[in-house]
Coordinates of C-alpha atoms and ligand atoms in Angstrom, one line a residue:
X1 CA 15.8 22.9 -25.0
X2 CA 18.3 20.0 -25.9
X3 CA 17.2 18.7 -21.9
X4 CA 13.7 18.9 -23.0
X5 CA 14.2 16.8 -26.0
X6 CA 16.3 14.6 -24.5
X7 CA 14.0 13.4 -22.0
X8 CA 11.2 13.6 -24.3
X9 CA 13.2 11.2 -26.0
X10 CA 13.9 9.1 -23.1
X11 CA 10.4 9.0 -22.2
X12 CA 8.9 8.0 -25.2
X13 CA 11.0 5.2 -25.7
X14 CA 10.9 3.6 -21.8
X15 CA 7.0 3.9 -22.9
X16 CA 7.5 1.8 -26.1
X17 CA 9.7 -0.8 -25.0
X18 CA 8.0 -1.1 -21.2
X19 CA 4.4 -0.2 -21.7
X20 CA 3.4 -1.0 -18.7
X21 CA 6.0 0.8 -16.2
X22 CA 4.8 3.9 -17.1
X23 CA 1.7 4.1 -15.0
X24 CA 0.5 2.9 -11.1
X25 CA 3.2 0.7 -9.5
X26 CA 3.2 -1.7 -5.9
X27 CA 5.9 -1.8 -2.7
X28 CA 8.7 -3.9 -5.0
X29 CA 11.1 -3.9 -1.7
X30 CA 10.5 -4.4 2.3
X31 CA 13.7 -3.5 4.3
X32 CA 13.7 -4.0 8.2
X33 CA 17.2 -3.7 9.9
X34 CA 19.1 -4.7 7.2
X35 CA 17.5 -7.7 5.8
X36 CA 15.8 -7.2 2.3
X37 CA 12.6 -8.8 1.3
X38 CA 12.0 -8.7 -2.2
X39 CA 7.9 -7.6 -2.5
X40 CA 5.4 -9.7 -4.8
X41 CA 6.6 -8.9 -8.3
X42 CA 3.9 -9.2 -10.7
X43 CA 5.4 -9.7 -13.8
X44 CA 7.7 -11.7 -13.1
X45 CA 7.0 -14.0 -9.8
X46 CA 4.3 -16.3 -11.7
X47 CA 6.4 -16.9 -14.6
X48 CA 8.8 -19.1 -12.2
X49 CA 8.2 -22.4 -11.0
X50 CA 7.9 -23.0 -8.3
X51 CA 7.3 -19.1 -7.5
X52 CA 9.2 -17.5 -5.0
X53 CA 8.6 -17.0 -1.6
X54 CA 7.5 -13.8 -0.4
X55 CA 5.9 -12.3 2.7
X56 CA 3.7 -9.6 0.0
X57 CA 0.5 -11.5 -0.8
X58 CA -0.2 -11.2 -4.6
X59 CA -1.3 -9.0 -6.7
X60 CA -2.7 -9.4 -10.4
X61 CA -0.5 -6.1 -11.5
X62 CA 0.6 -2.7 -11.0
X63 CA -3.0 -0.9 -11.5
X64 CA -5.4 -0.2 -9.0
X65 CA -8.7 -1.0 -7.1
X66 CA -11.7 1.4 -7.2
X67 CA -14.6 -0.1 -6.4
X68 CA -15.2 -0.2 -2.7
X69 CA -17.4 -2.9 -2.1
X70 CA -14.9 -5.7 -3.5
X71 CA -12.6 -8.2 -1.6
X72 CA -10.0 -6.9 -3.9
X73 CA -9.8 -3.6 -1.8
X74 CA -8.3 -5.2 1.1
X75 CA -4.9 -6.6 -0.4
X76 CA -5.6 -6.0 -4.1
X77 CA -5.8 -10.0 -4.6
X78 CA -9.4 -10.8 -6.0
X79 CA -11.3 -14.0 -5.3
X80 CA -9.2 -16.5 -6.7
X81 CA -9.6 -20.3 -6.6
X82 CA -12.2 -20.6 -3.7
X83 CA -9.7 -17.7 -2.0
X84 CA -11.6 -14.9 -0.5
X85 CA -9.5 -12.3 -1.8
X86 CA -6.2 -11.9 -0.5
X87 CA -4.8 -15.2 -0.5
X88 CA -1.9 -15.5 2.4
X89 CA 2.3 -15.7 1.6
X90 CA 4.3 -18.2 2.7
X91 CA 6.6 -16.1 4.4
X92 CA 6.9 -13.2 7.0
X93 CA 9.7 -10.4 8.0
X94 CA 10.4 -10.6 11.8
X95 CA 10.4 -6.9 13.4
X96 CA 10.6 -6.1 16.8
X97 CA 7.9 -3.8 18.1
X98 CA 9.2 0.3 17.6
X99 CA 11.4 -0.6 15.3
X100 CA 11.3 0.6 11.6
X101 CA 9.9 -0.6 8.5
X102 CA 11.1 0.5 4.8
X103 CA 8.8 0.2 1.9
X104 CA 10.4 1.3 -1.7
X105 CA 7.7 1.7 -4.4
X106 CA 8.1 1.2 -7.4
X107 CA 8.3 4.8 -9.6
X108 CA 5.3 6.5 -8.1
X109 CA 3.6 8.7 -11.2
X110 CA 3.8 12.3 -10.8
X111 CA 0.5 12.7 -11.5
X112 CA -0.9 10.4 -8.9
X113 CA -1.3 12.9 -6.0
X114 CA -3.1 11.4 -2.7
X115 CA -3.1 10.0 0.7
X116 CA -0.5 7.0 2.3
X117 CA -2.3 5.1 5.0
X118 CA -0.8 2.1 6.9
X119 CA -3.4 0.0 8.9
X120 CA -2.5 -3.3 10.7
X121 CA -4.6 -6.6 11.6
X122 CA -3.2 -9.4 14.0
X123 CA -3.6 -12.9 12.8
X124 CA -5.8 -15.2 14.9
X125 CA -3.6 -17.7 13.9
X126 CA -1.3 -18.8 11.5
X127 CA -0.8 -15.4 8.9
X128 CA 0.3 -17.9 5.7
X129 CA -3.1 -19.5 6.1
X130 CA -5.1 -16.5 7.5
X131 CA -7.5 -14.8 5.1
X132 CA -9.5 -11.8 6.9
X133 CA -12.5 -11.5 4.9
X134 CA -14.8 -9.1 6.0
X135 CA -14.0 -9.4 9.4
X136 CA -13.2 -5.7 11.4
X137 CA -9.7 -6.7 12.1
X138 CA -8.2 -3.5 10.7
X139 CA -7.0 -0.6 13.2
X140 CA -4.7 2.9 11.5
X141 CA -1.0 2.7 12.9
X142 CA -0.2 5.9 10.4
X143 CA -1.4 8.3 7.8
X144 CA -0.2 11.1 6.1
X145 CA -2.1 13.3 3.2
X146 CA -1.3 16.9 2.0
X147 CA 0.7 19.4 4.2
X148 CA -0.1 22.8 4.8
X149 CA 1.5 24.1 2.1
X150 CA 0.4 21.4 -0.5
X151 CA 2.5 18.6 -0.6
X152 CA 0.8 15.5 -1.1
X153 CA 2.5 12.2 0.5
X154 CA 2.3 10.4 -3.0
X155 CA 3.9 12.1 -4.5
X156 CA 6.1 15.2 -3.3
X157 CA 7.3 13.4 -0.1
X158 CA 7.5 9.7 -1.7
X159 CA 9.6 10.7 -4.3
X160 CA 11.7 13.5 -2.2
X161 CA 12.2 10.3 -0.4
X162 CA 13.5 8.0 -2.8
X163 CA 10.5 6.2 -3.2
X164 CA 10.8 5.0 0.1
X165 CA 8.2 5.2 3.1
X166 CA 8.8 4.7 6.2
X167 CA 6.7 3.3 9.5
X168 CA 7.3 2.5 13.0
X169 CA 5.6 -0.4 14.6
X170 CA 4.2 0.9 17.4
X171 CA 6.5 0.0 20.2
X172 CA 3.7 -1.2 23.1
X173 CA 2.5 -3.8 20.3
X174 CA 1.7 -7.1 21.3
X175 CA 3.8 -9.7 19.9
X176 CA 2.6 -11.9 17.1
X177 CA 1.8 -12.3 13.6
X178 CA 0.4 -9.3 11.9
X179 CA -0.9 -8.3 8.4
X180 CA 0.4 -4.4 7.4
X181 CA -2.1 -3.1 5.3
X182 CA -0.5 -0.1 3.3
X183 CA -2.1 1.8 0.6
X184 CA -2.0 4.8 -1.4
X185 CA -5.0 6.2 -3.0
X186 CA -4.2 8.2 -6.3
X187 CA -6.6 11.0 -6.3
X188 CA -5.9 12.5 -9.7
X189 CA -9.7 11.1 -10.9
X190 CA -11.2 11.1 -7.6
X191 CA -13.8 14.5 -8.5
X192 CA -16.8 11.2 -8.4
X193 CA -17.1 8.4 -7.4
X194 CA -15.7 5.4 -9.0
X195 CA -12.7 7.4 -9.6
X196 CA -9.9 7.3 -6.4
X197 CA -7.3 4.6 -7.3
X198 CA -6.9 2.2 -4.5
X199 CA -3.1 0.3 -4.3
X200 CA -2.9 -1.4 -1.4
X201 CA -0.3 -3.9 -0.3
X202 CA -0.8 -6.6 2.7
X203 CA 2.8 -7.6 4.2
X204 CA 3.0 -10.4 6.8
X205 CA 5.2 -9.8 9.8
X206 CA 5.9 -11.2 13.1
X207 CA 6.3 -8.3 15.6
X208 CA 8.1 -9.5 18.7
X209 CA 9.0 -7.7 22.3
X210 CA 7.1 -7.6 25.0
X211 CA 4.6 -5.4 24.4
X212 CA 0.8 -5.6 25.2
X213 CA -1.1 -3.2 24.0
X214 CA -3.9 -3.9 21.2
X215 CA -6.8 -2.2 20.3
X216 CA -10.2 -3.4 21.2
X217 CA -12.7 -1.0 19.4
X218 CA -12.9 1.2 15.9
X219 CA -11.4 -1.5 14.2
X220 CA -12.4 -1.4 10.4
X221 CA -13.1 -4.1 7.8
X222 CA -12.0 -4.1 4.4
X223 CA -14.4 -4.1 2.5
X224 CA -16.4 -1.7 4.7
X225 CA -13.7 0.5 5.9
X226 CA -14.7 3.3 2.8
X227 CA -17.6 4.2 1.0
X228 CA -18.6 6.3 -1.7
X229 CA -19.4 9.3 1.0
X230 CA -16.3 8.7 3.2
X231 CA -14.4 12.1 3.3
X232 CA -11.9 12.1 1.2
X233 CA -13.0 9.4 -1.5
X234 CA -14.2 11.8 -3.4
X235 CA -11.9 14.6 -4.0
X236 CA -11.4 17.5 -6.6
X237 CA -7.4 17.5 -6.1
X238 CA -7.2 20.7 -8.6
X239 CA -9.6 22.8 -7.4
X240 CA -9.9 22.4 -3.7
X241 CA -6.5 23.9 -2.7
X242 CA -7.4 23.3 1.1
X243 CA -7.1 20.6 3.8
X244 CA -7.5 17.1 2.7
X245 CA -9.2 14.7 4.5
X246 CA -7.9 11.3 5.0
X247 CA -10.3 8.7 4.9
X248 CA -10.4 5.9 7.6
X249 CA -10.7 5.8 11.5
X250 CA -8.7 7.5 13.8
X251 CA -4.8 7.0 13.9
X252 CA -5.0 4.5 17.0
X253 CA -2.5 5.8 19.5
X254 CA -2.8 3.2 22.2
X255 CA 0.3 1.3 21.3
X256 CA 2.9 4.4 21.4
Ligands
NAG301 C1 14.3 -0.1 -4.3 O1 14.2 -1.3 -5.0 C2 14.8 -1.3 -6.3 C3 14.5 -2.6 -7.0 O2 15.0 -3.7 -6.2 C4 16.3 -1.0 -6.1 O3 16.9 -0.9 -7.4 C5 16.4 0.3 -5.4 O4 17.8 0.6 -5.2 C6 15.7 0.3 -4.1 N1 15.8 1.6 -3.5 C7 16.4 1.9 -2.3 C8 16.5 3.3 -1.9 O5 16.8 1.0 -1.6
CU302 CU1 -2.2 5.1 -12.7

């Protein structure tokens, strides 16, 4: 009883004096090896002058995307200043191809059950100027979405986790600049459509090794990639206790 309280306590006042933690959240951390690269931090990165540098492009806040057929689904950046939606960063994390890659969310809501899905595009050319529009660039590297026995990735395994998920490049992958396209879509609204919660993060890396594999068909565009009757967009989380399907192409396999 005195727990209960206590954290009742605690909760209410982390909601008064940070109102807007409680809810959504954004990859605040990018670890490869063990080199840190502090993500795009919304309430705080365009209060400094000149902003720092990151290799997250930008995003206006901590909530999320859900309609489909905006630019803002790709990197949640919206048309901005002539930008086509996700406007590039500066930087980029160097990782060799196989090798691991750490992202630490922020505090991922309980209630925000759904899917994590990690798509990659290779830059044509240089990725801090590069801007994919609604080109099909996009190919799946890895998904994951409810277990057998009902865990969801966001959030049973995120948070068993530490709030960290991990990927592996895939290890055939042709050198080069590359965007990493990683979202979760909260499903706790998704019983229609508008309703799934889109938070998608682009993070710009160089993959190096010597590699050659890339795929040259079922890549996706973003917008384009889901619609309103793509499996899985629309959900009923509570009442449909059985397999989830993740939305998106195929898991491409090619470069393992
Ligand atoms: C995730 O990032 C936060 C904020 O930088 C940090 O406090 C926390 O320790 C990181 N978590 C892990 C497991 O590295
Ligand atoms: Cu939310």
């Amino acid at each position: 009883m005195l727990n209960l309280l206590s954290s009742f306590l605690a909760l209410s006042l982390a909601g008064l004096l940070f109102p807007g933690v409680r809810g959504h959240g954004y990859v605040q951390d990018v670890v490869v090896g063990s080199t840190h690269y502090t993500g795009y931090l919304p309430y705080s990165d365009p209060y400094y002058n000149p902003p720092p540098q990151r290799i997250i492009r930008k995003i206006p806040g901590n909530g999320p995307v859900t309609d489909l057929s905006l630019i803002d689904i790709q990197c949640n950046g919206y048309a901005d200043g002539g930008e086509p939606g996700s406007a590039p960063a500066p930087m980029f994390a160097t990782v060799p191809a196989g090798s691991q890659v750490h992202l630490n969310w922020t505090t991922w809501p309980d209630s925000h059950m759904g899917p994590m899905i990690t798509y990659m595009a290779k830059a044509p050319s240089d990725i801090t100027k590069w801007s994919p529009g609604n080109a099909a660039v996009w190919f799946k590297v890895t998904e994951s979405g409810k277990t057998a026995d009902g865990k969801w990735a966001a959030t049973d395994i995120l948070t068993a986790d530490n709030s960290i998920y991990t990927f592996t490049v895939p290890p055939k992958l042709a050198p080069g600049q590359y965007i990493v396209r990683h979202e979760i879509i909260a499903l706790h609204a998704a019983y229609t459509y508008p309703g799934a919660q889109f938070y998608p993060s682009c993070i710009q890396i160089a993959v190096t090794g010597s590699g050659n594999a890339l795929p040259t068909s079922g890549l996706v565009s973003f917008p384009g990639a889901y619609t309103p009757t793509t499996p899985g967009i629309v959900f009923d989380a509570y009442q449909d206790t059985g397999a989830y399907p993740i939305p998106g192409p195929p898991v491409w396999t090619g470069g393992s």
